[in-house]
Short mmCIF file of C-alpha atoms in Angstrom, two decimals:
data_model
loop_
_atom_site.label_atom_id
_atom_site.label_comp_id
_atom_site.label_asym_id
_atom_site.label_seq_id
_atom_site.Cartn_x
_atom_site.Cartn_y
_atom_site.Cartn_z
CA MET A 279 -4.70 19.64 -6.39
CA ALA A 280 -7.66 17.39 -5.61
CA ILE A 281 -11.02 18.08 -7.23
CA ILE A 282 -14.26 17.24 -5.46
CA LYS A 283 -17.74 18.29 -6.50
CA PRO A 284 -21.19 18.36 -4.92
CA PHE A 285 -23.93 16.48 -6.74
CA LYS A 286 -27.70 16.02 -6.77
CA ALA A 287 -28.14 12.77 -4.93
CA ILE A 288 -30.95 10.30 -5.33
CA ARG A 289 -31.98 9.53 -1.75
CA PRO A 290 -34.66 7.63 0.17
CA THR A 291 -37.49 9.65 1.63
CA LYS A 292 -37.15 10.39 5.34
CA ASP A 293 -39.91 8.01 6.38
CA LYS A 294 -38.36 5.05 4.54
CA VAL A 295 -34.59 5.55 4.82
CA SER A 296 -34.15 3.01 7.61
CA LEU A 297 -36.06 0.46 5.53
CA VAL A 298 -34.31 1.22 2.23
CA THR A 299 -30.61 1.24 3.09
CA SER A 300 -28.87 -2.11 3.37
CA ARG A 301 -25.57 -3.67 4.28
CA SER A 302 -23.43 -5.15 1.55
CA TYR A 303 -25.25 -8.00 -0.20
CA GLN A 304 -22.47 -10.44 0.75
CA ASP A 305 -22.84 -9.53 4.42
CA TYR A 306 -26.21 -11.27 4.78
CA SER A 307 -26.65 -14.93 5.61
CA LYS A 308 -28.97 -16.88 3.32
CA ASN A 309 -31.78 -16.94 5.91
CA GLU A 310 -31.38 -13.26 6.79
CA LEU A 311 -31.43 -12.27 3.13
CA GLU A 312 -34.59 -14.28 2.54
CA ALA A 313 -36.31 -12.64 5.53
CA VAL A 314 -35.43 -9.11 4.41
CA MET A 315 -36.51 -9.76 0.82
CA ARG A 316 -39.80 -11.32 1.91
CA TYR A 317 -40.88 -8.86 4.57
CA ASN A 318 -39.32 -5.53 3.53
CA PRO A 319 -40.46 -4.39 0.06
CA PHE A 320 -38.52 -1.14 0.45
CA SER A 321 -35.07 -2.70 0.91
CA PHE A 322 -32.38 -1.70 -1.56
CA LEU A 323 -31.67 -5.42 -1.78
CA HIS A 324 -34.68 -5.70 -4.12
CA ILE A 325 -32.83 -3.50 -6.59
CA ILE A 326 -29.56 -5.40 -6.59
CA ASN A 327 -31.30 -8.80 -6.42
CA PRO A 328 -33.99 -8.10 -9.03
CA GLY A 329 -34.87 -11.68 -9.89
CA TYR A 330 -36.51 -12.19 -6.49
CA LYS A 331 -39.68 -10.49 -7.75
CA PHE A 332 -40.14 -13.28 -10.30
CA SER A 333 -38.63 -16.12 -8.20
CA LYS A 334 -35.92 -16.37 -10.81
CA LYS A 335 -32.14 -16.37 -10.70
CA VAL A 336 -30.73 -13.91 -13.20
CA ALA A 337 -27.17 -13.07 -14.24
CA GLY A 338 -25.17 -11.04 -16.71
CA GLU A 339 -26.87 -8.54 -19.00
CA GLU A 340 -30.33 -9.74 -17.98
CA ARG A 341 -29.59 -8.98 -14.34
CA PHE A 342 -28.12 -5.58 -15.17
CA ASN A 343 -31.26 -4.58 -17.08
CA MET A 344 -33.51 -5.81 -14.29
CA VAL A 345 -31.50 -3.85 -11.69
CA HIS A 346 -32.18 -0.76 -13.80
CA ASN A 347 -35.90 -1.62 -13.91
CA ARG A 348 -36.18 -2.12 -10.14
CA TYR A 349 -34.37 1.19 -9.63
CA LEU A 350 -36.90 2.94 -11.86
CA GLU A 351 -39.72 1.37 -9.84
CA PHE A 352 -38.29 2.85 -6.65
CA LEU A 353 -38.18 6.26 -8.33
CA GLU A 354 -41.68 5.91 -9.75
CA GLY A 355 -42.99 4.84 -6.35
CA ASN A 356 -41.45 7.91 -4.67
CA ILE A 357 -39.30 5.70 -2.48
CA PHE A 358 -36.36 7.63 -3.92
CA LEU A 359 -36.35 11.35 -4.64
CA LYS A 360 -33.74 13.47 -6.43
CA ASP A 361 -32.36 16.58 -4.73
CA SER A 362 -32.86 19.85 -6.57
CA LYS A 363 -29.51 21.38 -5.60
CA ASP A 364 -25.93 20.13 -5.81
CA SER A 365 -24.85 19.23 -2.29
CA PHE A 366 -22.36 17.39 -0.18
CA TYR A 367 -23.80 14.79 2.20
CA MET A 368 -22.19 14.52 5.60
CA TYR A 369 -22.67 11.07 7.10
CA GLN A 370 -21.83 9.94 10.64
CA ILE A 371 -21.69 6.33 11.80
CA GLU A 372 -21.63 5.24 15.45
CA LYS A 373 -21.19 1.64 16.57
CA ASN A 374 -20.07 0.64 20.05
CA LYS A 375 -16.81 2.58 20.55
CA PHE A 376 -16.33 3.26 16.84
CA LYS A 377 -17.43 6.61 15.46
CA CYS A 378 -16.60 8.35 12.20
CA CYS A 379 -17.89 11.25 10.15
CA GLY A 380 -17.18 11.99 6.49
CA PHE A 381 -19.15 13.10 3.49
CA PHE A 382 -20.34 11.88 0.12
CA CYS A 383 -19.07 13.79 -2.88
CA ALA A 384 -18.07 13.29 -6.51
CA ALA A 385 -14.34 12.65 -7.07
CA SER A 386 -12.54 13.25 -10.34
CA VAL A 387 -11.68 10.38 -12.66
CA GLN A 388 -8.84 12.56 -13.97
CA ASP A 389 -7.41 12.74 -10.45
CA TYR A 390 -7.47 8.94 -10.41
CA ARG A 391 -5.58 8.83 -13.71
CA ASP A 392 -3.07 11.44 -12.56
CA ASP A 393 -2.34 9.60 -9.31
CA VAL A 394 -3.73 12.40 -7.17
CA ILE A 395 -6.06 9.69 -5.92
CA LYS A 396 -3.56 7.00 -4.98
CA LYS A 397 -4.00 3.22 -4.98
CA HIS A 398 -2.37 0.48 -2.96
CA GLU A 399 -4.03 -2.62 -4.44
CA ASP A 400 -3.98 -4.33 -7.82
CA THR A 401 -7.21 -4.69 -9.75
CA ILE A 402 -8.32 -7.51 -12.02
CA SER A 403 -9.12 -6.38 -15.56
CA GLN A 404 -12.04 -8.78 -15.98
CA ARG A 405 -13.73 -7.46 -12.84
CA GLU A 406 -13.15 -3.87 -13.93
CA GLN A 407 -14.80 -4.52 -17.29
CA LEU A 408 -17.74 -6.38 -15.77
CA PHE A 409 -18.49 -3.65 -13.24
CA ALA A 410 -18.08 -0.91 -15.87
CA LYS A 411 -20.63 -2.73 -18.03
CA TYR A 412 -22.92 -2.97 -15.00
CA LEU A 413 -22.64 0.76 -14.28
CA LYS A 414 -23.27 1.67 -17.90
CA THR A 415 -26.44 -0.43 -17.98
CA VAL A 416 -27.95 0.54 -14.63
CA GLY A 417 -26.99 4.24 -14.91
CA PHE A 418 -26.21 4.83 -11.25
CA ASN A 419 -23.67 4.15 -8.52
CA ALA A 420 -24.86 3.32 -5.01
CA GLU A 421 -21.58 2.05 -3.53
CA PRO A 422 -19.13 4.88 -2.82
CA VAL A 423 -15.38 4.45 -2.84
CA LEU A 424 -13.89 5.02 0.62
CA ILE A 425 -11.18 7.69 0.32
CA THR A 426 -9.08 9.16 3.12
CA TYR A 427 -7.42 12.54 3.45
CA ALA A 428 -4.93 13.96 5.91
CA ASN A 429 -6.56 15.47 8.99
CA ASN A 430 -7.42 19.08 8.28
CA ASN A 431 -8.45 21.61 10.94
CA SER A 432 -10.41 23.78 8.49
CA ILE A 433 -12.46 20.84 7.24
CA GLU A 434 -13.01 19.67 10.81
CA ALA A 435 -14.36 23.13 11.69
CA ILE A 436 -16.80 23.01 8.78
CA ILE A 437 -17.98 19.55 9.83
CA ASP A 438 -18.42 20.67 13.44
CA GLN A 439 -20.43 23.67 12.25
CA GLU A 440 -22.69 21.53 10.07
CA LYS A 441 -23.30 19.13 12.95
CA GLN A 442 -25.05 21.93 14.81
CA LYS A 443 -27.83 21.85 12.24
CA VAL A 444 -30.83 19.53 12.23
CA PRO A 445 -29.89 16.33 10.39
CA GLU A 446 -31.81 15.11 7.37
CA TYR A 447 -31.71 11.52 8.65
CA PHE A 448 -31.20 10.01 12.06
CA PHE A 449 -31.95 6.32 12.59
CA THR A 450 -30.61 3.14 14.15
CA THR A 451 -30.44 -0.15 12.27
CA PRO A 452 -31.03 -3.63 13.79
CA ASP A 453 -27.26 -4.18 14.11
CA ARG A 454 -27.33 -1.27 16.60
CA VAL A 455 -25.48 1.15 14.37
CA LYS A 456 -26.56 4.81 14.55
CA HIS A 457 -26.71 6.68 11.24
CA THR A 458 -26.93 10.46 10.88
CA LEU A 459 -26.87 12.41 7.62
CA TRP A 460 -26.78 16.16 7.02
CA VAL A 461 -27.23 17.81 3.61
CA ILE A 462 -24.60 20.49 3.00
CA SER A 463 -26.21 22.75 0.40
CA ASP A 464 -24.97 26.14 1.60
CA ASP A 465 -22.87 27.72 -1.15
CA GLU A 466 -20.24 29.07 1.24
CA ALA A 467 -19.73 25.72 3.00
CA ILE A 468 -19.47 23.98 -0.38
CA HIS A 469 -16.92 26.55 -1.54
CA GLN A 470 -14.87 26.15 1.64
CA LEU A 471 -14.74 22.37 1.31
CA THR A 472 -13.79 22.40 -2.38
CA ARG A 473 -11.13 25.04 -1.67
CA GLU A 474 -9.55 22.99 1.14
CA PHE A 475 -9.37 19.89 -1.05
CA ALA A 476 -7.89 21.91 -3.89
CA LYS A 477 -4.89 22.48 -1.61
CA MET A 478 -4.28 18.73 -1.18
CA GLU A 479 -1.67 16.97 -3.25
CA SER A 480 -2.91 13.45 -2.56
CA LEU A 481 -5.94 11.43 -1.54
CA TYR A 482 -5.83 7.70 -0.76
CA ILE A 483 -8.24 4.91 -1.63
CA ALA A 484 -8.94 2.93 1.52
CA ASP A 485 -11.57 0.62 0.05
CA GLY A 486 -13.00 0.36 -3.47
CA HIS A 487 -10.11 -0.09 -5.89
CA HIS A 488 -12.20 -2.02 -8.40
CA ARG A 489 -15.03 0.53 -8.20
CA SER A 490 -12.55 3.33 -8.92
CA ALA A 491 -10.95 1.46 -11.80
CA SER A 492 -14.35 0.60 -13.27
CA SER A 493 -15.45 4.24 -13.09
CA ASN A 494 -12.30 5.22 -14.96
CA LEU A 495 -13.03 2.62 -17.64
CA LEU A 496 -16.65 3.75 -17.87
CA ALA A 497 -15.57 7.38 -18.36
CA ASN A 498 -13.38 6.32 -21.28
CA ILE A 499 -16.27 4.40 -22.84
CA PHE A 500 -18.62 7.38 -22.56
CA LYS A 501 -15.98 9.78 -23.82
CA ILE A 502 -15.42 7.75 -26.99
CA GLY A 503 -19.15 7.75 -27.66
CA ASN A 504 -19.67 11.47 -27.01
CA SER A 505 -18.50 13.81 -29.78
CA ASP A 506 -19.39 16.80 -27.56
CA HIS A 507 -17.33 15.60 -24.58
CA THR A 508 -16.29 18.49 -22.31
CA GLY A 509 -14.87 16.73 -19.26
CA GLU A 510 -17.61 18.05 -16.99
CA GLU A 511 -20.18 15.33 -17.67
CA PRO A 512 -21.27 13.26 -14.63
CA TYR A 513 -19.42 10.22 -15.97
CA ASN A 514 -16.13 12.07 -15.43
CA TYR A 515 -16.68 11.71 -11.67
CA PHE A 516 -17.48 8.88 -9.29
CA MET A 517 -19.15 8.88 -5.90
CA CYS A 518 -16.90 8.57 -2.89
CA TYR A 519 -17.06 8.92 0.87
CA MET A 520 -14.30 11.24 2.09
CA ILE A 521 -13.11 10.59 5.62
CA PRO A 522 -10.15 11.91 7.64
CA GLU A 523 -7.47 9.25 7.99
CA SER A 524 -7.65 9.33 11.79
CA GLU A 525 -11.25 8.08 11.71
CA ILE A 526 -10.84 4.87 9.74
CA LYS A 527 -10.32 1.62 11.62
CA ILE A 528 -7.93 -0.91 10.13
CA TYR A 529 -8.12 -4.59 11.02
CA GLU A 530 -5.90 -7.42 9.83
CA PHE A 531 -6.80 -10.45 7.75
CA ASN A 532 -5.52 -13.72 9.18
CA ARG A 533 -4.38 -16.55 6.90
CA LEU A 534 -5.57 -20.17 7.08
CA VAL A 535 -3.85 -22.86 4.98
CA LYS A 536 -5.23 -26.34 4.28
CA ASP A 537 -1.97 -28.32 4.41
CA LEU A 538 1.78 -28.11 5.12
CA ASN A 539 2.79 -28.73 1.49
CA ARG A 540 3.94 -32.30 2.18
CA ASN A 541 6.03 -31.22 5.20
CA THR A 542 5.59 -33.03 8.49
CA LYS A 543 4.90 -30.84 11.50
CA GLU A 544 8.51 -31.29 12.66
CA GLU A 545 9.95 -30.49 9.22
CA PHE A 546 7.75 -27.42 8.98
CA LEU A 547 8.88 -26.07 12.37
CA VAL A 548 12.54 -26.68 11.50
CA ARG A 549 12.15 -24.70 8.27
CA LEU A 550 10.44 -21.87 10.17
CA ASP A 551 13.32 -21.79 12.64
CA ALA A 552 15.64 -20.47 9.93
CA MET A 553 13.67 -17.20 9.74
CA PHE A 554 11.88 -16.95 13.09
CA ARG A 555 12.47 -17.36 16.79
CA ILE A 556 9.66 -19.70 17.80
CA GLU A 557 7.94 -19.98 21.18
CA ASN A 558 5.28 -22.60 21.88
CA LYS A 559 2.46 -20.95 23.87
CA GLY A 560 0.47 -24.16 24.24
CA SER A 561 -3.28 -23.71 24.58
CA VAL A 562 -2.98 -20.05 25.63
CA LEU A 563 -4.62 -17.92 22.95
CA TYR A 564 -1.87 -15.81 21.41
CA LYS A 565 -2.24 -12.75 19.23
CA PRO A 566 0.79 -10.66 18.19
CA THR A 567 1.04 -7.05 19.31
CA LYS A 568 4.09 -5.75 17.40
CA LYS A 569 5.20 -5.42 13.80
CA HIS A 570 7.22 -8.35 12.47
CA HIS A 571 5.75 -10.63 15.15
CA PHE A 572 3.26 -13.31 14.07
CA GLY A 573 0.92 -15.71 15.75
CA MET A 574 0.50 -19.28 14.53
CA TYR A 575 -1.93 -22.06 15.44
CA LEU A 576 -0.87 -25.60 14.56
CA ASP A 577 -1.93 -29.00 15.83
CA GLY A 578 -3.66 -27.69 18.97
CA ASP A 579 -0.95 -25.24 20.02
CA PHE A 580 -0.43 -21.51 19.62
CA TYR A 581 3.04 -20.26 18.69
CA SER A 582 4.68 -16.87 18.59
CA LEU A 583 6.99 -16.21 15.64
CA PHE A 584 9.56 -13.42 15.94
CA LEU A 585 11.24 -12.46 12.67
CA ARG A 586 15.04 -12.85 12.65
CA LYS A 587 15.77 -9.45 11.13
CA LYS A 588 19.42 -10.24 10.50
CA VAL A 589 18.46 -12.88 7.93
CA TYR A 590 15.61 -10.97 6.27
CA ASN A 591 16.43 -8.29 3.71
CA PHE A 592 14.41 -5.05 3.96
CA THR A 593 14.66 -3.46 0.51
CA ASP A 594 11.67 -1.08 0.28
CA VAL A 595 8.43 -0.17 2.05
CA LEU A 596 6.68 -3.24 0.64
CA SER A 597 9.30 -5.60 2.09
CA LYS A 598 8.56 -4.16 5.56
CA LEU A 599 4.86 -5.06 5.50
CA ASP A 600 3.98 -8.02 7.70
CA THR A 601 1.68 -9.44 5.01
CA GLN A 602 4.60 -9.37 2.55
CA ILE A 603 7.02 -10.85 5.11
CA LEU A 604 4.64 -13.72 5.81
CA TYR A 605 4.28 -14.36 2.08
CA LYS A 606 8.02 -14.24 1.33
CA THR A 607 9.18 -16.28 4.32
CA ILE A 608 6.43 -18.89 4.81
CA LEU A 609 3.53 -18.93 2.39
CA GLU A 610 5.52 -19.00 -0.85
CA PRO A 611 8.83 -20.78 -0.05
CA ILE A 612 7.59 -23.33 2.50
CA LEU A 613 3.87 -23.81 1.85
CA GLY A 614 4.14 -23.39 -1.92
CA ILE A 615 1.43 -20.75 -2.28
CA LYS A 616 2.39 -18.62 -5.27
CA ASP A 617 -0.86 -16.78 -6.07
CA LEU A 618 -2.53 -15.37 -2.98
CA ARG A 619 -5.67 -14.47 -4.95
CA SER A 620 -6.46 -17.77 -6.62
CA ASP A 621 -4.80 -20.59 -4.66
CA LYS A 622 -7.59 -22.72 -3.20
CA ARG A 623 -5.40 -23.87 -0.32
CA ILE A 624 -5.51 -20.50 1.45
CA THR A 625 -8.38 -18.50 2.85
CA TYR A 626 -8.69 -15.32 4.90
CA GLY A 627 -10.59 -14.04 7.90
CA PHE A 628 -10.51 -10.50 9.17
CA GLY A 629 -9.04 -10.20 12.61
CA LYS A 630 -11.85 -8.47 14.46
CA HIS A 631 -13.15 -11.85 15.57
CA ASN A 632 -11.02 -14.37 13.78
CA VAL A 633 -8.37 -15.79 16.16
CA ILE A 634 -10.88 -18.01 17.96
CA HIS A 635 -12.63 -18.75 14.66
CA MET A 636 -9.25 -19.65 13.15
CA LYS A 637 -8.61 -22.10 16.02
CA ASP A 638 -12.08 -23.65 15.62
CA GLU A 639 -11.66 -24.16 11.87
CA ILE A 640 -8.27 -25.82 12.33
CA ASP A 641 -9.53 -27.99 15.20
CA LYS A 642 -12.35 -29.19 12.93
CA GLY A 643 -9.78 -30.32 10.37
CA LYS A 644 -10.77 -27.85 7.66
CA PHE A 645 -7.30 -26.26 7.77
CA LYS A 646 -3.90 -27.34 9.00
CA VAL A 647 -2.27 -24.09 10.10
CA GLY A 648 -3.27 -20.47 10.68
CA PHE A 649 -1.37 -17.21 11.02
CA SER A 650 -2.41 -14.02 12.81
CA LEU A 651 -0.89 -10.59 12.24
CA VAL A 652 -1.09 -7.09 13.69
CA PRO A 653 -3.13 -4.53 11.70
CA LEU A 654 -1.32 -2.24 9.29
CA LYS A 655 -1.13 1.47 10.03
CA ILE A 656 -2.47 4.17 7.72
CA ASP A 657 1.07 5.48 7.26
CA GLU A 658 2.12 2.09 5.88
CA ILE A 659 -0.75 2.12 3.39
CA LYS A 660 0.12 5.66 2.29
CA ALA A 661 3.80 4.78 1.92
CA ILE A 662 2.93 1.87 -0.37
CA ALA A 663 0.66 4.08 -2.46
CA ASP A 664 3.21 6.92 -2.63
CA ALA A 665 5.86 4.47 -3.85
CA GLY A 666 3.56 3.18 -6.58
CA LEU A 667 3.61 -0.32 -5.07
CA VAL A 668 0.77 -2.71 -4.23
CA MET A 669 0.16 -4.74 -1.10
CA PRO A 670 -0.55 -8.47 -1.03
CA PRO A 671 -4.30 -9.20 -1.28
CA LYS A 672 -6.28 -9.19 1.94
CA SER A 673 -3.78 -7.02 3.78
CA THR A 674 -6.43 -4.83 5.40
CA TYR A 675 -10.04 -4.93 6.49
CA ILE A 676 -11.14 -1.32 6.82
CA GLU A 677 -14.13 0.27 8.52
CA PRO A 678 -16.45 2.04 8.08
CA LYS A 679 -18.43 -0.27 5.85
CA LEU A 680 -21.07 1.93 4.25
CA ARG A 681 -24.71 1.08 3.67
CA SER A 682 -25.98 0.89 0.11
CA GLY A 683 -28.79 3.21 -0.96
CA MET A 684 -28.04 6.09 1.40
CA ALA A 685 -27.02 8.36 -1.48
CA ILE A 686 -26.99 7.44 -5.17
CA TYR A 687 -25.00 9.07 -7.97
CA GLU A 688 -26.46 9.05 -11.49
CA PHE A 689 -24.38 9.25 -14.68
#
């Protein structure tokens, strides 16, 4: 049984929403970030980069406190307003051929603990603690966790019905993405949505494992400090964006490695031959199209690598993942990369535009070899989560990527 709740969102006013909401901070180039900060005083980036106001770099507790102060300024300046009624917030994104529609809601921390909300990635304790401290200081969450649910005809009917109403927001951002948001405040629609989710045994985190883990840690901190704890306080929930699993788009992350671990090119290819059938494609750009097939770029040539299944042992769902196969057959035993998170010899690029970029980086001499993979399927992600296993880091790049500041959840 999955628990979701409506909440009173803090939201930008209609006339400023297109100016307030922002992409992820890391998504901006240095020049683009400077331009937005200088010429758009309403951007949410001013909240999460609070030192800009004083031409000062800030970090740690000082930054957290200043984020809180900038947030209060946006409230005091009526850039943000708080809704008077608990609501769900249906949000549709359209970009080129990609289109999705889900809704913001509050998900239960207890469901996260009980594995109703399932994970497929490891989290790093230090990052959990840092983000929990950040949340506790600033008092709000503006970055929802992306959670998927199995396609549901009843929920789809509710969404279709709500789409007939006049949206609260409709705007297009400079990256040519269309954004539409409807406020679902009708008691019957809210009841129908909560009832449908109460029938679900499992939900799946698609993106935001550290945010979920940090919210769980924060709830424990608040609980210890609250002698009147009931379990219904806002800190017992975290903001998420619920989306049917058919509407997420999964891309792959390619791998680029700086050297061949003291192997010559010929020695490297001979060692690969033990596990793969290798075909040299020459200068023809090659990208794999099937599971257990890999692309490789080395020394000016593309190669196709076909796994020799008779010599590879499939033991569980994790062993069948292409990212795990690549790690166990090449990255670890041949290239000597043990820790995929911290080894400085490997880097990643998501596959939407990375095969040509991968070639360019290797041709420039920054890397020696690159590997391309096919994207994972949602069923593979769910199978890993259901088995209580975790995927190798950078196994998936998932869209939609949500804008910050569209809806804010206060603790």
